[in-house]
Tab-separated table of C-alpha atoms and ligand atoms in Angstrom:
chain	number	residue	atom	x	y	z
W	692	MET	CA	-25.564	11.581	14.126
W	693	ASP	CA	-26.880	13.360	11.927
W	694	LYS	CA	-24.352	16.149	12.031
W	695	CYS	CA	-21.937	14.076	11.498
W	696	ASN	CA	-23.463	11.852	8.326
W	697	ASP	CA	-24.662	14.821	6.808
W	698	ILE	CA	-20.975	16.421	6.646
W	699	VAL	CA	-19.043	13.435	5.334
W	700	GLU	CA	-21.390	12.919	3.214
W	701	LYS	CA	-21.245	16.455	1.722
W	702	ASP	CA	-17.253	15.765	1.901
W	703	LYS	CA	-18.015	12.267	-0.719
W	704	LEU	CA	-19.141	14.883	-3.002
W	705	VAL	CA	-16.211	17.777	-2.820
W	706	TYR	CA	-13.175	16.023	-1.508
W	707	SER	CA	-10.016	13.738	-2.872
W	708	SER	CA	-9.994	9.853	-2.669
W	709	ALA	CA	-6.756	10.328	-2.500
W	710	GLY	CA	-6.529	11.812	0.767
W	711	ARG	CA	-7.894	10.112	3.439
W	712	MET	CA	-7.998	6.522	4.966
W	713	PRO	CA	-11.246	6.400	7.074
W	714	TYR	CA	-11.821	4.837	10.017
W	715	TYR	CA	-15.112	6.073	11.551
W	716	PRO	CA	-17.209	8.769	10.494
W	717	LEU	CA	-16.209	11.819	13.393
W	718	VAL	CA	-16.299	15.571	12.195
W	719	ILE	CA	-14.470	17.198	15.101
W	720	ALA	CA	-16.152	20.101	16.946
W	721	LYS	CA	-14.011	20.737	19.087
W	722	GLY	CA	-10.908	19.747	21.244
W	723	GLN	CA	-8.883	20.128	24.858
W	724	GLY	CA	-6.269	18.613	25.852
W	725	ALA	CA	-7.384	15.017	25.486
W	726	LEU	CA	-10.868	15.774	24.622
W	727	VAL	CA	-12.257	15.583	21.573
W	728	GLU	CA	-15.904	16.938	20.470
W	729	ASP	CA	-17.901	15.746	17.561
W	730	VAL	CA	-20.588	17.821	15.991
W	731	ASP	CA	-23.232	16.118	17.234
W	732	GLY	CA	-21.798	17.041	20.544
W	733	ASN	CA	-20.404	13.560	21.622
W	734	GLN	CA	-16.937	13.207	23.347
W	735	TYR	CA	-14.111	10.665	23.235
W	736	ILE	CA	-10.632	10.345	24.525
W	737	ASP	CA	-8.409	10.543	21.731
W	738	MET	CA	-5.685	7.692	21.916
W	739	LEU	CA	-4.340	9.082	18.799
W	740	ALA	CA	-4.087	12.656	18.773
W	741	SER	CA	-4.025	13.206	15.481
W	742	ALA	CA	-1.618	11.049	14.268
W	743	ALA	CA	1.270	11.688	17.200
W	744	ALA	CA	1.017	15.918	15.993
W	745	LEU	CA	-0.672	16.165	19.351
W	746	ASN	CA	1.667	15.735	21.786
W	747	THR	CA	0.561	19.054	24.114
W	748	GLY	CA	-3.096	18.111	23.994
W	749	HIS	CA	-5.564	19.731	22.110
W	750	ALA	CA	-5.485	23.452	22.095
W	751	HIS	CA	-3.750	24.638	25.116
W	752	PRO	CA	-4.139	27.688	26.566
W	753	HIS	CA	-0.048	28.494	26.408
W	754	ILE	CA	-0.123	27.797	22.113
W	755	VAL	CA	-2.923	29.156	21.387
W	756	ALA	CA	-2.524	32.647	22.824
W	757	GLU	CA	1.109	32.279	20.843
W	758	ILE	CA	-0.669	31.577	17.933
W	759	THR	CA	-3.029	34.217	18.596
W	760	GLN	CA	-0.284	36.828	19.100
W	761	GLN	CA	1.347	36.329	16.355
W	762	ALA	CA	-1.260	36.064	14.075
W	763	GLN	CA	-2.195	39.660	15.493
W	764	LYS	CA	1.482	40.979	14.763
W	765	PHE	CA	2.891	39.823	11.508
W	766	ILE	CA	1.122	36.111	9.893
W	767	HIS	CA	3.934	36.339	7.348
W	768	TYR	CA	6.867	37.457	5.416
W	769	THR	CA	8.173	34.929	3.823
W	770	PRO	CA	12.410	33.924	5.700
W	771	ALA	CA	13.347	32.491	1.554
W	772	TYR	CA	13.654	37.290	1.171
W	773	MET	CA	13.853	38.247	4.870
W	774	PHE	CA	14.300	37.550	8.626
W	775	HIS	CA	12.582	37.487	11.495
W	776	GLU	CA	13.023	36.998	15.207
W	777	PRO	CA	11.271	33.791	16.049
W	778	LEU	CA	12.402	31.597	13.569
W	779	VAL	CA	16.023	32.418	14.834
W	780	GLU	CA	14.363	31.252	18.232
W	781	LEU	CA	13.028	28.191	17.297
W	782	ALA	CA	15.652	26.524	14.824
W	783	GLN	CA	18.972	27.265	17.431
W	784	GLU	CA	16.052	24.957	20.247
W	785	LEU	CA	15.551	22.268	17.966
W	786	ILE	CA	19.318	22.830	18.098
W	787	ASP	CA	19.994	22.728	21.469
W	788	ILE	CA	17.221	20.059	21.961
W	789	THR	CA	18.068	17.643	19.713
W	790	PRO	CA	21.104	15.280	20.206
W	791	GLY	CA	24.872	15.625	18.697
W	792	SER	CA	27.320	17.347	19.758
W	793	PHE	CA	28.794	18.924	16.563
W	794	GLU	CA	27.312	22.575	14.719
W	795	LYS	CA	23.876	22.395	13.011
W	796	ARG	CA	21.865	24.229	11.155
W	797	VAL	CA	18.140	23.786	10.714
W	798	VAL	CA	16.043	24.388	7.421
W	799	PHE	CA	12.139	24.412	8.307
W	800	GLY	CA	8.961	22.828	5.205
W	801	LEU	CA	5.949	22.479	5.759
W	802	SER	CA	5.348	18.442	6.005
W	803	GLY	CA	7.303	15.942	7.004
W	804	SER	CA	7.266	14.663	3.767
W	805	ASP	CA	8.805	17.903	2.170
W	806	ALA	CA	11.963	17.577	5.114
W	807	ILE	CA	12.473	14.024	4.127
W	808	ASP	CA	12.986	15.341	0.343
W	809	GLY	CA	15.168	18.184	1.833
W	810	MET	CA	17.137	15.340	3.891
W	811	ILE	CA	17.635	13.527	0.078
W	812	LYS	CA	18.280	16.651	-1.605
W	813	HIS	CA	21.457	17.724	1.105
W	814	ALA	CA	22.725	13.945	1.620
W	815	ARG	CA	22.854	13.691	-2.794
W	816	ALA	CA	24.960	17.047	-2.238
W	817	TYR	CA	26.614	16.910	0.170
W	818	THR	CA	27.759	13.308	-0.346
W	819	GLY	CA	27.901	13.288	-4.313
W	820	ARG	CA	26.395	10.040	-4.227
W	821	SER	CA	23.052	9.857	-5.345
W	822	ILE	CA	21.441	6.305	-3.439
W	823	ILE	CA	19.378	6.447	-0.285
W	824	ILE	CA	18.612	3.075	1.675
W	825	SER	CA	15.404	2.826	3.760
W	826	PHE	CA	13.659	0.498	4.959
W	827	VAL	CA	10.331	-2.029	3.762
W	828	GLY	CA	7.256	-0.928	5.425
W	829	ALA	CA	8.302	2.340	6.034
W	830	TYR	CA	6.037	5.410	5.494
W	831	HIS	CA	8.312	8.459	4.842
W	832	GLY	CA	5.476	10.696	2.996
W	833	ALA	CA	3.406	11.376	0.110
W	834	THR	CA	5.590	14.036	-2.297
W	835	TYR	CA	7.959	12.239	-5.128
W	836	GLY	CA	10.736	11.410	-2.721
W	837	SER	CA	9.401	10.145	0.929
W	838	LEU	CA	6.906	8.166	-1.303
W	839	SER	CA	9.995	6.408	-3.141
W	840	LEU	CA	11.382	6.046	-0.394
W	841	SER	CA	8.516	4.615	1.862
W	842	ALA	CA	7.229	0.773	1.007
W	843	ILE	CA	4.076	0.395	2.636
W	844	SER	CA	1.627	0.768	-0.066
W	845	LEU	CA	0.994	0.526	-3.644
W	846	ASN	CA	-1.213	2.664	-3.742
W	847	MET	CA	1.074	5.207	-3.425
W	848	ARG	CA	2.856	3.531	-6.456
W	849	ARG	CA	0.527	2.759	-9.389
W	850	LYS	CA	-0.357	5.250	-11.718
W	851	ILE	CA	2.015	7.578	-11.214
W	852	GLY	CA	5.082	7.270	-14.005
W	853	PRO	CA	9.050	7.220	-12.601
W	854	ILE	CA	9.204	7.499	-8.718
W	855	VAL	CA	12.512	9.005	-7.973
W	856	PRO	CA	15.707	6.661	-8.922
W	857	ASP	CA	17.815	4.942	-7.126
W	858	MET	CA	15.937	4.454	-3.705
W	859	HIS	CA	16.308	0.821	-2.548
W	860	HIS	CA	14.746	-1.185	0.554
W	861	ILE	CA	16.031	-3.673	3.247
W	862	ASN	CA	13.670	-4.982	5.730
W	863	TYR	CA	13.435	-3.299	9.369
W	864	PRO	CA	14.162	-6.155	11.455
W	865	ASN	CA	11.217	-7.855	12.732
W	866	CYS	CA	11.644	-9.264	15.910
W	867	TYR	CA	7.937	-10.549	16.927
W	868	ARG	CA	7.779	-12.185	13.145
W	869	CYS	CA	11.890	-12.716	12.760
W	870	LYS	CA	12.039	-14.634	9.457
W	871	TYR	CA	14.874	-16.707	11.218
W	872	ASN	CA	12.590	-17.758	14.088
W	873	LEU	CA	15.404	-16.601	16.388
W	874	ASP	CA	15.670	-14.371	19.109
W	875	ASN	CA	17.073	-11.256	19.731
W	876	THR	CA	19.177	-11.739	23.118
W	877	THR	CA	20.887	-14.380	21.106
W	878	CYS	CA	20.397	-14.198	17.267
W	879	ASP	CA	23.804	-13.261	14.864
W	880	LEU	CA	21.288	-10.706	13.682
W	881	GLU	CA	20.768	-12.650	10.407
W	882	CYS	CA	18.385	-9.251	9.715
W	883	PHE	CA	21.543	-7.393	9.050
W	884	LYS	CA	22.932	-9.738	7.120
W	885	GLU	CA	20.471	-9.029	4.197
W	886	LEU	CA	22.142	-5.752	3.793
W	887	GLU	CA	25.201	-6.993	3.664
W	888	GLU	CA	24.274	-9.571	1.268
W	889	ALA	CA	22.560	-6.376	-1.053
W	890	LEU	CA	26.095	-4.168	-0.384
W	891	SER	CA	28.059	-6.749	-1.841
W	892	ASN	CA	25.332	-8.221	-4.686
W	893	TYR	CA	23.571	-4.802	-6.373
W	894	ILE	CA	24.057	-2.065	-3.812
W	895	PRO	CA	27.405	-0.631	-4.518
W	896	ILE	CA	28.338	1.404	-0.546
W	897	ASP	CA	30.422	3.946	-2.357
W	898	ASN	CA	27.008	5.169	-4.106
W	899	VAL	CA	25.172	5.385	-0.828
W	900	ALA	CA	24.698	8.642	0.382
W	901	ALA	CA	22.516	7.927	3.286
W	902	ILE	CA	20.442	5.002	4.870
W	903	LEU	CA	17.260	6.607	6.857
W	904	ILE	CA	15.463	4.803	9.520
W	905	GLU	CA	13.076	5.289	12.070
W	906	PRO	CA	14.505	4.231	15.659
W	907	ILE	CA	11.014	3.564	16.061
W	908	ALA	CA	8.727	2.537	13.502
W	909	GLY	CA	5.650	3.724	13.195
W	910	ASP	CA	3.113	2.931	10.291
W	911	SER	CA	4.563	-0.710	9.827
W	912	GLY	CA	3.520	-1.889	13.155
W	913	VAL	CA	5.788	0.011	16.173
W	914	ASN	CA	8.377	-1.826	15.526
W	915	GLU	CA	11.391	-1.795	17.556
W	916	PRO	CA	15.422	-2.567	16.240
W	917	PRO	CA	17.495	-4.984	18.649
W	918	GLN	CA	20.384	-2.093	19.924
W	919	ARG	CA	22.642	-4.284	18.461
W	920	TYR	CA	20.874	-3.412	14.707
W	921	LEU	CA	21.687	0.242	15.437
W	922	ASP	CA	25.600	-0.144	16.642
W	923	LYS	CA	25.839	-2.064	14.064
W	924	LEU	CA	24.333	-0.057	10.794
W	925	TYR	CA	25.536	3.150	13.051
W	926	ASN	CA	29.001	1.707	12.302
W	927	LEU	CA	28.883	0.416	8.762
W	928	CYS	CA	27.539	4.209	7.897
W	929	LYS	CA	30.698	5.767	9.275
W	930	GLU	CA	33.308	3.465	7.703
W	931	ASN	CA	31.570	3.309	4.137
W	932	GLY	CA	31.312	7.327	4.335
W	933	VAL	CA	27.370	6.958	4.418
W	934	LEU	CA	25.059	9.541	6.254
W	935	PHE	CA	23.006	8.532	9.166
W	936	ALA	CA	20.094	10.250	8.576
W	937	VAL	CA	17.338	9.747	11.265
W	938	ASP	CA	13.103	10.505	10.810
W	939	GLU	CA	11.467	11.729	13.831
W	940	ILE	CA	8.011	12.220	12.452
W	941	GLN	CA	5.949	10.260	14.672
W	942	GLN	CA	8.016	9.642	17.344
W	943	GLY	CA	9.485	12.921	18.192
W	944	PHE	CA	9.145	15.362	20.579
W	945	GLY	CA	8.642	13.381	24.312
W	946	ARG	CA	6.132	10.933	22.468
W	947	THR	CA	8.946	7.709	22.894
W	948	GLY	CA	9.838	9.875	26.760
W	949	LYS	CA	13.189	11.591	25.305
W	950	TRP	CA	13.154	14.581	22.978
W	951	PHE	CA	13.811	12.074	19.785
W	952	SER	CA	13.851	8.172	20.116
W	953	ILE	CA	17.164	7.876	18.599
W	954	GLU	CA	18.117	8.679	22.390
W	955	HIS	CA	16.947	5.559	23.611
W	956	PHE	CA	19.849	3.531	21.361
W	957	GLY	CA	22.781	6.353	22.425
W	958	ILE	CA	23.764	7.191	18.857
W	959	GLU	CA	23.934	10.772	17.349
W	960	PRO	CA	22.925	11.088	13.892
W	961	ASP	CA	23.976	13.224	11.151
W	962	ILE	CA	20.256	14.429	9.940
W	963	ILE	CA	17.438	14.116	11.960
W	964	VAL	CA	13.836	14.794	9.734
W	965	MET	CA	11.377	15.957	12.332
W	966	GLY	CA	7.066	16.791	11.324
W	967	LYS	CA	3.788	16.374	13.030
W	968	ALA	CA	4.256	17.527	16.936
W	969	ILE	CA	6.975	20.204	16.017
W	970	ALA	CA	3.898	23.157	15.880
W	971	SER	CA	1.367	21.076	17.861
W	972	GLY	CA	-0.265	20.275	14.542
W	973	MET	CA	0.632	23.403	12.613
W	974	PRO	CA	1.854	22.959	9.339
W	975	MET	CA	6.096	23.125	10.044
W	976	SER	CA	8.757	20.545	9.528
W	977	ALA	CA	12.435	21.128	9.889
W	978	ILE	CA	15.702	19.253	8.951
W	979	VAL	CA	18.307	19.392	11.452
W	980	ALA	CA	21.766	18.583	10.810
W	981	ARG	CA	25.279	18.523	10.528
W	982	GLU	CA	26.177	21.716	9.676
W	983	GLU	CA	28.433	20.604	6.494
W	984	ILE	CA	25.753	18.761	5.248
W	985	MET	CA	23.745	21.568	5.418
W	986	HIS	CA	26.160	23.976	3.468
W	987	SER	CA	26.263	21.570	0.505
W	988	LEU	CA	22.995	23.404	-0.702
W	989	GLU	CA	22.894	27.070	-2.084
W	990	ALA	CA	19.680	28.525	-2.497
W	991	PRO	CA	16.907	28.305	-4.392
W	992	ALA	CA	17.785	24.477	-4.124
W	993	HIS	CA	15.740	23.768	-1.305
W	994	LEU	CA	12.864	26.732	-0.046
W	995	PHE	CA	8.676	27.335	0.444
W	996	THR	CA	7.328	30.851	0.672
W	997	THR	CA	5.197	29.533	3.525
W	998	MET	CA	8.313	27.841	4.905
W	999	GLY	CA	8.928	28.885	8.359
W	1000	ASN	CA	5.941	30.758	9.172
W	1001	PRO	CA	6.346	32.690	12.465
W	1002	VAL	CA	3.074	31.694	13.413
W	1003	CYS	CA	3.886	27.997	13.747
W	1004	CYS	CA	7.477	29.475	14.613
W	1005	LYS	CA	5.525	30.353	18.130
W	1006	ALA	CA	3.360	26.898	18.304
W	1007	ALA	CA	6.494	25.617	18.059
W	1008	LEU	CA	8.071	27.520	20.431
W	1009	ALA	CA	5.209	27.203	22.470
W	1010	THR	CA	5.054	23.403	22.000
W	1011	ILE	CA	8.917	23.225	23.028
W	1012	ASN	CA	8.093	24.850	26.544
W	1013	VAL	CA	4.862	23.128	26.682
W	1014	ILE	CA	6.843	20.035	27.139
W	1015	LYS	CA	9.515	21.070	29.343
W	1016	ASN	CA	6.935	23.320	32.134
W	1017	GLU	CA	4.800	20.348	31.887
W	1018	GLU	CA	7.463	17.850	32.243
W	1019	LEU	CA	5.474	16.206	29.892
W	1020	ILE	CA	8.983	13.893	28.711
W	1021	LYS	CA	8.348	12.284	31.713
W	1022	GLN	CA	4.711	11.631	31.800
W	1023	ALA	CA	4.834	10.306	28.303
W	1024	GLU	CA	7.986	7.652	30.067
W	1025	GLU	CA	6.087	6.506	33.079
W	1026	LEU	CA	2.213	7.121	32.204
W	1027	GLY	CA	3.437	5.496	29.359
W	1028	ALA	CA	4.313	2.110	30.571
W	1029	TYR	CA	1.352	2.232	32.757
W	1030	MET	CA	-0.501	2.167	29.496
W	1031	LYS	CA	1.476	-0.336	27.976
W	1032	LYS	CA	1.844	-2.744	31.491
W	1033	ARG	CA	-2.364	-2.389	31.048
W	1034	PHE	CA	-2.118	-4.044	26.747
W	1035	GLU	CA	-0.081	-6.454	28.299
W	1036	GLN	CA	-2.298	-7.557	31.225
W	1037	MET	CA	-5.061	-7.706	28.202
W	1038	ARG	CA	-2.106	-9.850	26.550
W	1039	GLU	CA	-2.525	-12.726	29.346
W	1040	LYS	CA	-6.588	-12.850	29.458
W	1041	TYR	CA	-7.643	-12.931	25.571
W	1042	GLU	CA	-5.641	-14.914	22.685
W	1043	ILE	CA	-6.290	-12.647	19.914
W	1044	ILE	CA	-3.726	-9.710	21.277
W	1045	GLY	CA	-0.308	-11.255	19.939
W	1046	ASP	CA	2.143	-8.813	21.471
W	1047	VAL	CA	2.640	-5.495	22.533
W	1048	ARG	CA	5.335	-3.471	21.830
W	1049	GLY	CA	6.762	0.660	22.206
W	1050	LYS	CA	8.063	3.224	24.255
W	1051	GLY	CA	6.261	5.785	26.054
W	1052	MET	CA	3.010	6.992	24.044
W	1053	SER	CA	3.748	5.137	21.135
W	1054	VAL	CA	1.973	1.991	21.705
W	1055	GLY	CA	1.434	-1.290	19.011
W	1056	VAL	CA	-1.442	-3.796	20.432
W	1057	ASP	CA	-0.514	-6.407	17.357
W	1058	LEU	CA	-4.355	-8.116	16.849
W	1059	VAL	CA	-3.297	-11.797	15.552
W	1060	LYS	CA	-5.164	-15.265	14.239
W	1061	ASN	CA	-3.521	-17.362	15.772
W	1062	ARG	CA	-0.817	-17.175	18.376
W	1063	ASN	CA	1.224	-19.906	16.752
W	1064	THR	CA	1.661	-18.538	12.884
W	1065	LYS	CA	0.895	-14.286	14.423
W	1066	GLU	CA	-1.275	-14.144	11.267
W	1067	PRO	CA	-2.022	-9.930	10.895
W	1068	ASN	CA	-5.504	-10.221	11.959
W	1069	LYS	CA	-7.142	-7.188	10.208
W	1070	GLU	CA	-10.459	-7.954	10.400
W	1071	ALA	CA	-10.507	-7.877	14.298
W	1072	ALA	CA	-8.490	-4.669	14.471
W	1073	ALA	CA	-11.214	-2.872	12.287
W	1074	LYS	CA	-13.917	-4.287	13.790
W	1075	ILE	CA	-12.067	-3.080	17.690
W	1076	CYS	CA	-11.692	0.005	16.556
W	1077	TYR	CA	-15.054	0.870	15.269
W	1078	ARG	CA	-16.146	0.132	17.992
W	1079	SER	CA	-13.642	1.429	20.611
W	1080	TRP	CA	-15.111	5.166	18.500
W	1081	GLU	CA	-18.819	4.032	19.432
W	1082	LYS	CA	-17.644	3.675	22.958
W	1083	GLY	CA	-16.036	7.014	23.031
W	1084	VAL	CA	-12.040	6.288	21.954
W	1085	ILE	CA	-10.581	7.265	20.072
W	1086	ILE	CA	-7.556	5.389	18.000
W	1087	ALA	CA	-6.319	4.095	14.564
W	1088	PHE	CA	-4.866	0.806	13.313
W	1089	ILE	CA	-1.619	-0.016	11.220
W	1090	ALA	CA	0.105	-2.383	9.604
W	1091	GLY	CA	-2.676	-4.942	8.652
W	1092	GLY	CA	-3.575	-6.142	12.771
W	1093	VAL	CA	-1.755	-3.329	14.962
W	1094	LEU	CA	-3.584	-0.765	17.223
W	1095	ARG	CA	-2.223	2.324	16.679
W	1096	ILE	CA	-1.580	3.817	20.397
W	1097	GLN	CA	-0.806	7.019	20.493
W	1098	PRO	CA	-2.804	9.463	23.003
W	1099	PRO	CA	-1.681	13.259	23.804
W	1100	LEU	CA	1.117	13.835	26.519
W	1101	VAL	CA	-0.973	16.053	28.517
W	1102	ILE	CA	-3.738	12.842	29.231
W	1103	THR	CA	-4.108	11.453	32.479
W	1104	LYS	CA	-4.593	8.884	33.929
W	1105	GLU	CA	-8.092	7.995	34.946
W	1106	GLN	CA	-8.080	9.453	30.812
W	1107	ILE	CA	-5.929	6.765	29.922
W	1108	ASP	CA	-8.262	3.738	32.423
W	1109	THR	CA	-11.525	5.019	30.562
W	1110	ALA	CA	-9.967	4.929	27.308
W	1111	LEU	CA	-8.073	1.192	28.127
W	1112	ASP	CA	-11.293	-0.017	29.079
W	1113	GLY	CA	-13.676	0.821	26.185
W	1114	ILE	CA	-11.005	-0.796	24.503
W	1115	GLU	CA	-10.940	-4.084	26.114
W	1116	ALA	CA	-15.058	-4.184	26.348
W	1117	SER	CA	-14.848	-4.104	22.529
W	1118	ILE	CA	-11.701	-6.487	22.499
W	1119	GLN	CA	-14.843	-8.561	24.521
W	1120	GLU	CA	-17.696	-8.315	22.098
W	1121	TYR	CA	-15.094	-8.794	19.228
W	1122	ILE	CA	-14.106	-11.874	21.015
W	1123	ALA	CA	-17.933	-12.816	21.706
W	1124	GLY	CA	-19.427	-11.401	17.593
W	1125	SER	CA	-20.801	-9.067	18.134
W	1126	ILE	CA	-19.403	-6.049	15.925
W	1127	PRO	CA	-21.625	-7.102	12.948
W	1128	ASP	CA	-19.252	-7.342	9.606
W	1129	ASP	CA	-20.856	-4.291	8.078
W	1130	VAL	CA	-18.467	-1.983	9.912
W	1131	LEU	CA	-15.493	-3.313	7.863
W	1132	ASN	CA	-17.070	-1.581	4.643
W	1133	VAL	CA	-16.331	1.709	7.058
W	1134	ALA	CA	-13.338	1.029	9.156
W	1135	LYS	CA	-10.711	0.590	6.051
W	1136	GLY	CA	-7.519	2.281	6.901
W	1137	TRP	CA	-4.653	1.755	5.079
W	1138	THR	CA	-4.981	0.840	2.066
W	1139	ASN	CA	-2.984	-1.453	-0.557
B	734	PLP	C1	6.937	8.566	9.826
B	734	PLP	C2	6.288	9.912	9.632
B	734	PLP	N1	7.244	10.054	8.397
B	734	PLP	C3	7.078	10.887	7.783
B	734	PLP	C4	5.532	10.935	7.638
B	734	PLP	C5	4.528	12.538	6.384
B	734	PLP	O1	4.394	13.189	7.363
B	734	PLP	P1	3.668	14.544	6.844
B	734	PLP	O2	2.168	13.839	6.273
B	734	PLP	O3	3.447	15.739	8.017
B	734	PLP	O4	3.609	14.663	4.953
B	734	PLP	C6	4.954	10.580	8.151
B	734	PLP	C7	3.532	11.066	8.377
B	734	PLP	O5	2.699	10.423	8.678
B	734	PLP	C8	4.975	9.683	9.220
B	734	PLP	O6	5.101	8.937	9.875
């Protein structure tokens, strides 16, 4: 680990402490498909896909070729002033693959965060209202607008002064840790009543521009809301002139076994925000929304010099082709179900696994101190994560004690088996007490 440690030490001398949540000192040298190699030549199976940004895997040859060819022609000319074909082609593709049989328009950005800010601007402009409602536990990004809609870490609020006003957060439905101790197949959606109560006491619905939800909530622990909850939320929006906006930045582009996770619920959102996997790791995001919403702002209300970069557009077009041609959505559904089943089998064996959740290749393994209290077991998650890395498997943990399992969709069944064997062996070693406490000084993950 000489070179890795050396680079990590140098990094400490030059890089911002606000910009990294460390899990272990992995210094990437190269990657191919679902495999990664570090600068010391160690091999890993990637079960994290760069935080769900690499659905097509590392260095996919078709995507690399498209990026290279475009870079040789021209790297950029800002679409704020001029036009280029890759942007038009990509916008059309996004209109075609997103749910919603109505006229849509697209705008590009550079990160999920700035696209969330764009959603806020357009929703406010279109409705003439200012309030946006999102959910406790959500991560929507780190720009002022997107962090104001996030509610996951106090470090995102400390020391930075006033945030964007008129952002309200309500509890996301959490069926595993139901506050009301109810069964979600028979309950009366008590959690939805929290929203109704807020709307009748301190959030005037006629001031609400949009409700923003992750149809499968990623960083808050891969939580899935009941269909009935989303139906009610959608109806509430439609009855009150509120826009229904979804954050698909983490779950989009085939990860859950559909192009976008909202499709599992059969709902056509007014606004879809996407990023991460859209261009296989190249910096790009997009908002796709009803035409009339997108036309509610005029330039220069939402533009960036390097938005819709043609190299990124070509990477995104190639990403969509690869997802289609290699049937990665089907692969996410089938191999994802296999992967989830194996974790469920582990749950039968190990008391510390309280719950296994998720769809397709977006799976959360919730580690608990006690199955009755369901208290999150962050120490177990940190140690298992670190030991898995030592065994050649890249994972992370979120929401206290949830192992985040989101491999590239191109991963093979054999690679999944090898990776899950490594994770299972790490769970056994944790239970046997053979993972030392000092790894907790390194494997910190999300902090508060
Ligand atoms: C659901 C969700 N929304 C928004 C973001 C922010 O995206 P970015 O990091 O590209 O700004 C993320 C990133 O983790 C995310 O997972």
